[in-house]
Short mmCIF file of C-alpha atoms in Angstrom, two decimals:
data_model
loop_
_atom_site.label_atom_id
_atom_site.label_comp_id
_atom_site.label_asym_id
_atom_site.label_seq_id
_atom_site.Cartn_x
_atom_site.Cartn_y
_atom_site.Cartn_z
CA UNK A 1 180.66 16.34 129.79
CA UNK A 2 181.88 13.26 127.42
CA UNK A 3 183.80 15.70 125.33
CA UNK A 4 185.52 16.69 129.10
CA UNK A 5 186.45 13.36 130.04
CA UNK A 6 187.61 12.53 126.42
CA UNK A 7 189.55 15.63 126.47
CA UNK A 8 191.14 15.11 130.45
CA UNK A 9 191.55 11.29 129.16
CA UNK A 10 193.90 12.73 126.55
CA UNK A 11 195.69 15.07 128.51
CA UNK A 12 196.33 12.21 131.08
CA UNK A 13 194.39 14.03 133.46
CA UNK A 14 192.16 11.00 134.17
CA UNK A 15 194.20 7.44 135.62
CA UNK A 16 194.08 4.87 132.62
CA UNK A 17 191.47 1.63 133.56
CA UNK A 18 193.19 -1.24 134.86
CA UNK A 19 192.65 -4.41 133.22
CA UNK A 20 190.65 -6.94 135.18
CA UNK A 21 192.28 -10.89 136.53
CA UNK A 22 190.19 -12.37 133.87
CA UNK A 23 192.22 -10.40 131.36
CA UNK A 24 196.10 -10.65 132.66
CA UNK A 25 198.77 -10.68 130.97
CA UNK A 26 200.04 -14.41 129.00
CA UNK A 27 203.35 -14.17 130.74
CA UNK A 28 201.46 -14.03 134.29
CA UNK A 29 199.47 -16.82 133.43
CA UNK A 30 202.45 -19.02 131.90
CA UNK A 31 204.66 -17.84 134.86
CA UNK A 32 201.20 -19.19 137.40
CA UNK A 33 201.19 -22.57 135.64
CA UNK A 34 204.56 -23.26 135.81
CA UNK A 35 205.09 -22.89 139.24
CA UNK A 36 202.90 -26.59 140.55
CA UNK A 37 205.92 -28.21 137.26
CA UNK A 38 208.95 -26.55 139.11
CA UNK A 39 207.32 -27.71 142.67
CA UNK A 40 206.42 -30.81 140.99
CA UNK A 41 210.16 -31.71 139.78
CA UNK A 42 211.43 -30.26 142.87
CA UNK A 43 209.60 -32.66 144.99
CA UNK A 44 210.33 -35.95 142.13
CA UNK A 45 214.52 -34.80 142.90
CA UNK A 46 214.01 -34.74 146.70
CA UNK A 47 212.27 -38.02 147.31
CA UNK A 48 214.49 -39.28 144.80
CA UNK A 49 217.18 -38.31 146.98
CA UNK A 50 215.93 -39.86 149.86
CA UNK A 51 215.30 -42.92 147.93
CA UNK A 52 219.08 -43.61 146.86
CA UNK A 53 220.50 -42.41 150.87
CA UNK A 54 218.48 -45.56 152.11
CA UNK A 55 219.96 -47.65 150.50
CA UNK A 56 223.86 -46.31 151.05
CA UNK A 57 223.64 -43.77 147.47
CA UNK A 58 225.48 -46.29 145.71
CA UNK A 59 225.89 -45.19 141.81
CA UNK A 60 224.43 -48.05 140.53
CA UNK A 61 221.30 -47.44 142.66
CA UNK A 62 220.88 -44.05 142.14
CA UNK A 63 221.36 -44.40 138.62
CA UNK A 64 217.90 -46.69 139.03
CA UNK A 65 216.34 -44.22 140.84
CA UNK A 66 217.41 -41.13 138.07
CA UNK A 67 215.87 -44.09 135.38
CA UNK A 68 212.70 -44.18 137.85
CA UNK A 69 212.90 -40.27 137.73
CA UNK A 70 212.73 -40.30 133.75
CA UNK A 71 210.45 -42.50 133.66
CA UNK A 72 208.04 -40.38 136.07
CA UNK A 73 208.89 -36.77 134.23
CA UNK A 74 208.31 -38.30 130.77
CA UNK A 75 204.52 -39.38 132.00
CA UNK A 76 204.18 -36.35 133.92
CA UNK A 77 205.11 -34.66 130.90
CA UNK A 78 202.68 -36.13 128.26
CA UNK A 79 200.02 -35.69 131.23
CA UNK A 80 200.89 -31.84 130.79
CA UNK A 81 200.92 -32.49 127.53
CA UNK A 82 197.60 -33.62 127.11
CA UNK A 83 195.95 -30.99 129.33
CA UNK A 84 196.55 -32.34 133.18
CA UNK A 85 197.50 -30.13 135.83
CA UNK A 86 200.00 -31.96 138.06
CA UNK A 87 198.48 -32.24 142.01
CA UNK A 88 199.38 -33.28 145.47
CA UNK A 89 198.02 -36.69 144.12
CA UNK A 90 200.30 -36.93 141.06
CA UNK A 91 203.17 -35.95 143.63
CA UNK A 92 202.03 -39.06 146.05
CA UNK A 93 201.51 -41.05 142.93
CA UNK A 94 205.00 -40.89 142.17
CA UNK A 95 206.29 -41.67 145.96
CA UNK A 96 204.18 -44.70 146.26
CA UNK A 97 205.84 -45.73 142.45
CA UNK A 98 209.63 -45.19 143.83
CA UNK A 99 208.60 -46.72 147.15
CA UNK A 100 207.41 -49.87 145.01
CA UNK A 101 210.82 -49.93 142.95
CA UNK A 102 212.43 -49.62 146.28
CA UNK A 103 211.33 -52.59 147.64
CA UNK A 104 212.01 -54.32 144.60
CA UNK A 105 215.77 -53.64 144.51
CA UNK A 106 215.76 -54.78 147.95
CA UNK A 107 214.48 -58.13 146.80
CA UNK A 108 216.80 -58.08 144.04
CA UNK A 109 219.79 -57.04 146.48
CA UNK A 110 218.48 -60.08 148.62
CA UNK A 111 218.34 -62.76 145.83
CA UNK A 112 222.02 -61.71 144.79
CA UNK A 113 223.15 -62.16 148.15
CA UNK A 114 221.63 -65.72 148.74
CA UNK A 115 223.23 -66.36 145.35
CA UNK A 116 226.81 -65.12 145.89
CA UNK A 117 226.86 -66.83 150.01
CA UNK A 118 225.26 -70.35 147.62
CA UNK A 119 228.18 -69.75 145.31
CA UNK A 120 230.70 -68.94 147.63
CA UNK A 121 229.23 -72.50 149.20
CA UNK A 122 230.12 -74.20 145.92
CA UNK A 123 233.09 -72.55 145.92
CA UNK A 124 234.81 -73.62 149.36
CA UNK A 125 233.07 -77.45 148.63
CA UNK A 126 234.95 -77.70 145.59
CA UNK A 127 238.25 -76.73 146.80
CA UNK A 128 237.83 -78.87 149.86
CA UNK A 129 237.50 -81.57 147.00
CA UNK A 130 240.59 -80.98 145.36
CA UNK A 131 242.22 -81.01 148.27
CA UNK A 132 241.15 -84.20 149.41
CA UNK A 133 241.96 -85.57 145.82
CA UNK A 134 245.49 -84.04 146.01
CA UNK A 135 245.91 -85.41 149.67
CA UNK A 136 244.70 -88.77 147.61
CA UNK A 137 246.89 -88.85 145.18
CA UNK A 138 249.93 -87.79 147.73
CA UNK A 139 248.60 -91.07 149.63
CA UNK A 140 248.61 -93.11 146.52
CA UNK A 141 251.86 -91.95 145.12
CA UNK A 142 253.66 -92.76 148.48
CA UNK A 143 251.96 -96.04 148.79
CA UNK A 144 253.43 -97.29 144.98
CA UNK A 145 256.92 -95.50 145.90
CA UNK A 146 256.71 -97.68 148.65
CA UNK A 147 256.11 -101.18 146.78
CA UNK A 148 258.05 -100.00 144.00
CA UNK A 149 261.34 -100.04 146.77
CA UNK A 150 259.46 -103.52 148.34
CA UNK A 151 259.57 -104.76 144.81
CA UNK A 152 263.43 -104.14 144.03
CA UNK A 153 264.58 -105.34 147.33
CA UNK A 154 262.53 -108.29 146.56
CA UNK A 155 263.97 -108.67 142.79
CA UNK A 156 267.45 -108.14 143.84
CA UNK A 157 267.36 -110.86 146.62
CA UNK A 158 266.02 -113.17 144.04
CA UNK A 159 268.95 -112.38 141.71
CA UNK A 160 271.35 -112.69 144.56
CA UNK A 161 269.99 -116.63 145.12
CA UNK A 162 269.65 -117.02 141.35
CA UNK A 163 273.08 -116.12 140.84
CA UNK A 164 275.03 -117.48 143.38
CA UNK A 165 272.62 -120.81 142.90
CA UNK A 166 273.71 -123.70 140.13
CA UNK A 167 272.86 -123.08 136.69
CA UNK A 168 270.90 -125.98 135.97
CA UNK A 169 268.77 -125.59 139.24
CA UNK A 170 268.29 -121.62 138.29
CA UNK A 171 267.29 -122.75 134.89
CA UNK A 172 264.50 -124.77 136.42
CA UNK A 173 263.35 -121.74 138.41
CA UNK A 174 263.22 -119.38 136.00
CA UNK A 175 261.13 -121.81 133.55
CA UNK A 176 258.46 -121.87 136.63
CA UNK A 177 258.60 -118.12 136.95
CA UNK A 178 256.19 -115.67 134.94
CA UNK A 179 258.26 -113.93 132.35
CA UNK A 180 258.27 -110.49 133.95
CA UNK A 181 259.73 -111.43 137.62
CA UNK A 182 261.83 -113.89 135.19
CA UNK A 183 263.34 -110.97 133.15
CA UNK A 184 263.68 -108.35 136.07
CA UNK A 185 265.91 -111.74 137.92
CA UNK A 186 268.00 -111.54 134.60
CA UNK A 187 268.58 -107.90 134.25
CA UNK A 188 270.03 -107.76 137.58
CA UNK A 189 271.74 -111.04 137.42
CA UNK A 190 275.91 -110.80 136.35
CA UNK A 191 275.97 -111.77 132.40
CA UNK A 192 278.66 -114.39 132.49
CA UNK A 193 276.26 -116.01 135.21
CA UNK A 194 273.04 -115.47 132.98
CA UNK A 195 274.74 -116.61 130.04
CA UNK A 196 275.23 -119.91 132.07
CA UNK A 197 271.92 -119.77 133.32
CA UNK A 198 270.35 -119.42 129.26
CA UNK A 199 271.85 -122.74 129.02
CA UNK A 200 269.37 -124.59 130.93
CA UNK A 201 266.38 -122.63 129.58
CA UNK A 202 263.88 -123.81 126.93
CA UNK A 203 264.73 -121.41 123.68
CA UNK A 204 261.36 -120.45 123.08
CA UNK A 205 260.94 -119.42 126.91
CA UNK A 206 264.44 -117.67 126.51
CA UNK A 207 263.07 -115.86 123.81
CA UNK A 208 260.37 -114.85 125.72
CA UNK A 209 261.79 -113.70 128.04
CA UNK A 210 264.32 -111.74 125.87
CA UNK A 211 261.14 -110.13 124.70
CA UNK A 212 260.23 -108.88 127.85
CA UNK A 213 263.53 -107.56 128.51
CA UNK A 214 263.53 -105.65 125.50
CA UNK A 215 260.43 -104.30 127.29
CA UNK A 216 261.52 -103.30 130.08
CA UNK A 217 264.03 -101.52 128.82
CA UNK A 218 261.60 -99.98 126.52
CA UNK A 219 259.65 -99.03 129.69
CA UNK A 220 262.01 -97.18 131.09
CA UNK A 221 263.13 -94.89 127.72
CA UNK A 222 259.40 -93.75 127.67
CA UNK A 223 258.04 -95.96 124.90
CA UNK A 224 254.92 -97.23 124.50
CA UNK A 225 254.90 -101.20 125.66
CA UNK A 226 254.02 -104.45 123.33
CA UNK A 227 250.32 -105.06 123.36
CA UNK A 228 251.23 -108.64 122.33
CA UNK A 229 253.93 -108.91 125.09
CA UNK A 230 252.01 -107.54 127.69
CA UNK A 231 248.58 -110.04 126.71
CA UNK A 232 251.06 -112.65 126.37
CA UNK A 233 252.46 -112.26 129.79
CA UNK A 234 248.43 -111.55 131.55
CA UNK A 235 247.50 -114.72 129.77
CA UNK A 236 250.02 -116.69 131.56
CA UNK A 237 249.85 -114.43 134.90
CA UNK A 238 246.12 -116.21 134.01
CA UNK A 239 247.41 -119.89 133.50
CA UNK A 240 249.55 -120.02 136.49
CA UNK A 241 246.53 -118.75 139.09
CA UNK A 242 244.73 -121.55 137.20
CA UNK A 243 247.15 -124.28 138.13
#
């Protein structure tokens, strides 16, 4: 009977045994356990996904979220590494993770919009301040303009009654006035008429007063006054208040 079934065996009378589930085939069982990976990185993309539309898919955002996702496959992959199976766990493992780095670019988003609307703050305060120091200086600048013209009306009166006054009595004037009204009266006076008017002056208050002249005129090219000149006239702006 064996020799029969040995010999209908080898005709291919007989159907061949098939191999039991214990004993499949290594592609079958590679093809099994890589279907939870592909579910598992199909699931990672899509809540990924999700992740980045909530909060408007930026790119900056989703490039997080793809950092988050590396993160997550390179543990998931030394976990397969090591032996692990991914589950339904591992899967809400990694949703609770991206949840947790959502909330935390929400806080960051937060912070760096306090920051900009404190900065912006800043911003708006410190150009209110320049324009209130321009508006300032506008103020101030008129204001001088204004007693500069006060000033020359004033000189050129006083030349006007030194000049058409007698030398002798100008003289004594101009040796009770401090030197720089005294030389601003000269400059505008007529020099035949100052010349007369020298006459009665003390020389060394002449000279003085040359001095400050020379000043003036220096003044008014740009050059850098006298520090003796302008201590000498202070000191006697000084005396006179004194008196």
């Amino acid at each position: 009977m064996k020799k029969d079934r040995g010999l209908s065996k080898g005709l291919g009378l007989l159907p061949a045994p098939q191999p039991s589930l214990n004993r499949r085939p290594k592609m079958i069982r590679a093809a099994a356990r890589s279907l939870p990976r592909t579910l598992l990185g199909s699931a990672i993309v899509a809540v990924a996904v999700y992740a980045a539309f909530l909060k408007g898919s930026s790119i900056s955002r989703l490039r997080l979220v793809r950092e988050s996702l590396a993160g997550q496959s390179k543990a998931s992959s030394a976990s397969m590494a090591a032996g692990g199976s991914p589950t339904w766990e591992s899967l809400a493992q990694v949703q609770r993770s991206l949840a947790e780095r959502e909330a935390k670019l929400r806080e960051r988003e937060k912070a760096l919009d306090e920051q900009e609307q404190r900065l912006s703050a800043i911003k708006q305060e410190i150009i209110q301040s320049l324009e209130l120091m321009k508006a300032l200086q506008r103020e101030i600048e008129e204001k001088g303009r204004k007693l500069d013209e006060q000033q020359e009306k004033r000189i050129k009166e006083l030349s006007k009654i030194f000049e058409s006054a007698p030398p002798e009595k100008a003289g004594s004037i101009i040796a009770q006035t401090d030197l720089l009204t005294a030389a601003e009266i000269i400059m505008r006076i007529d020099k035949r008429k100052a010349g007369r008017i020298w006459g009665y002056v003390d020389p060394k208050l002449a000279a003085k007063i040359t001095q400050h002249i020379a000043q003036q005129d220096a003044w008014k090219r740009g050059l850098p006054p006298s520090s003796s000149l302008t201590d000498e006239a202070s000191g006697q702006g000084e005396a006179e208040k004194k008196e």
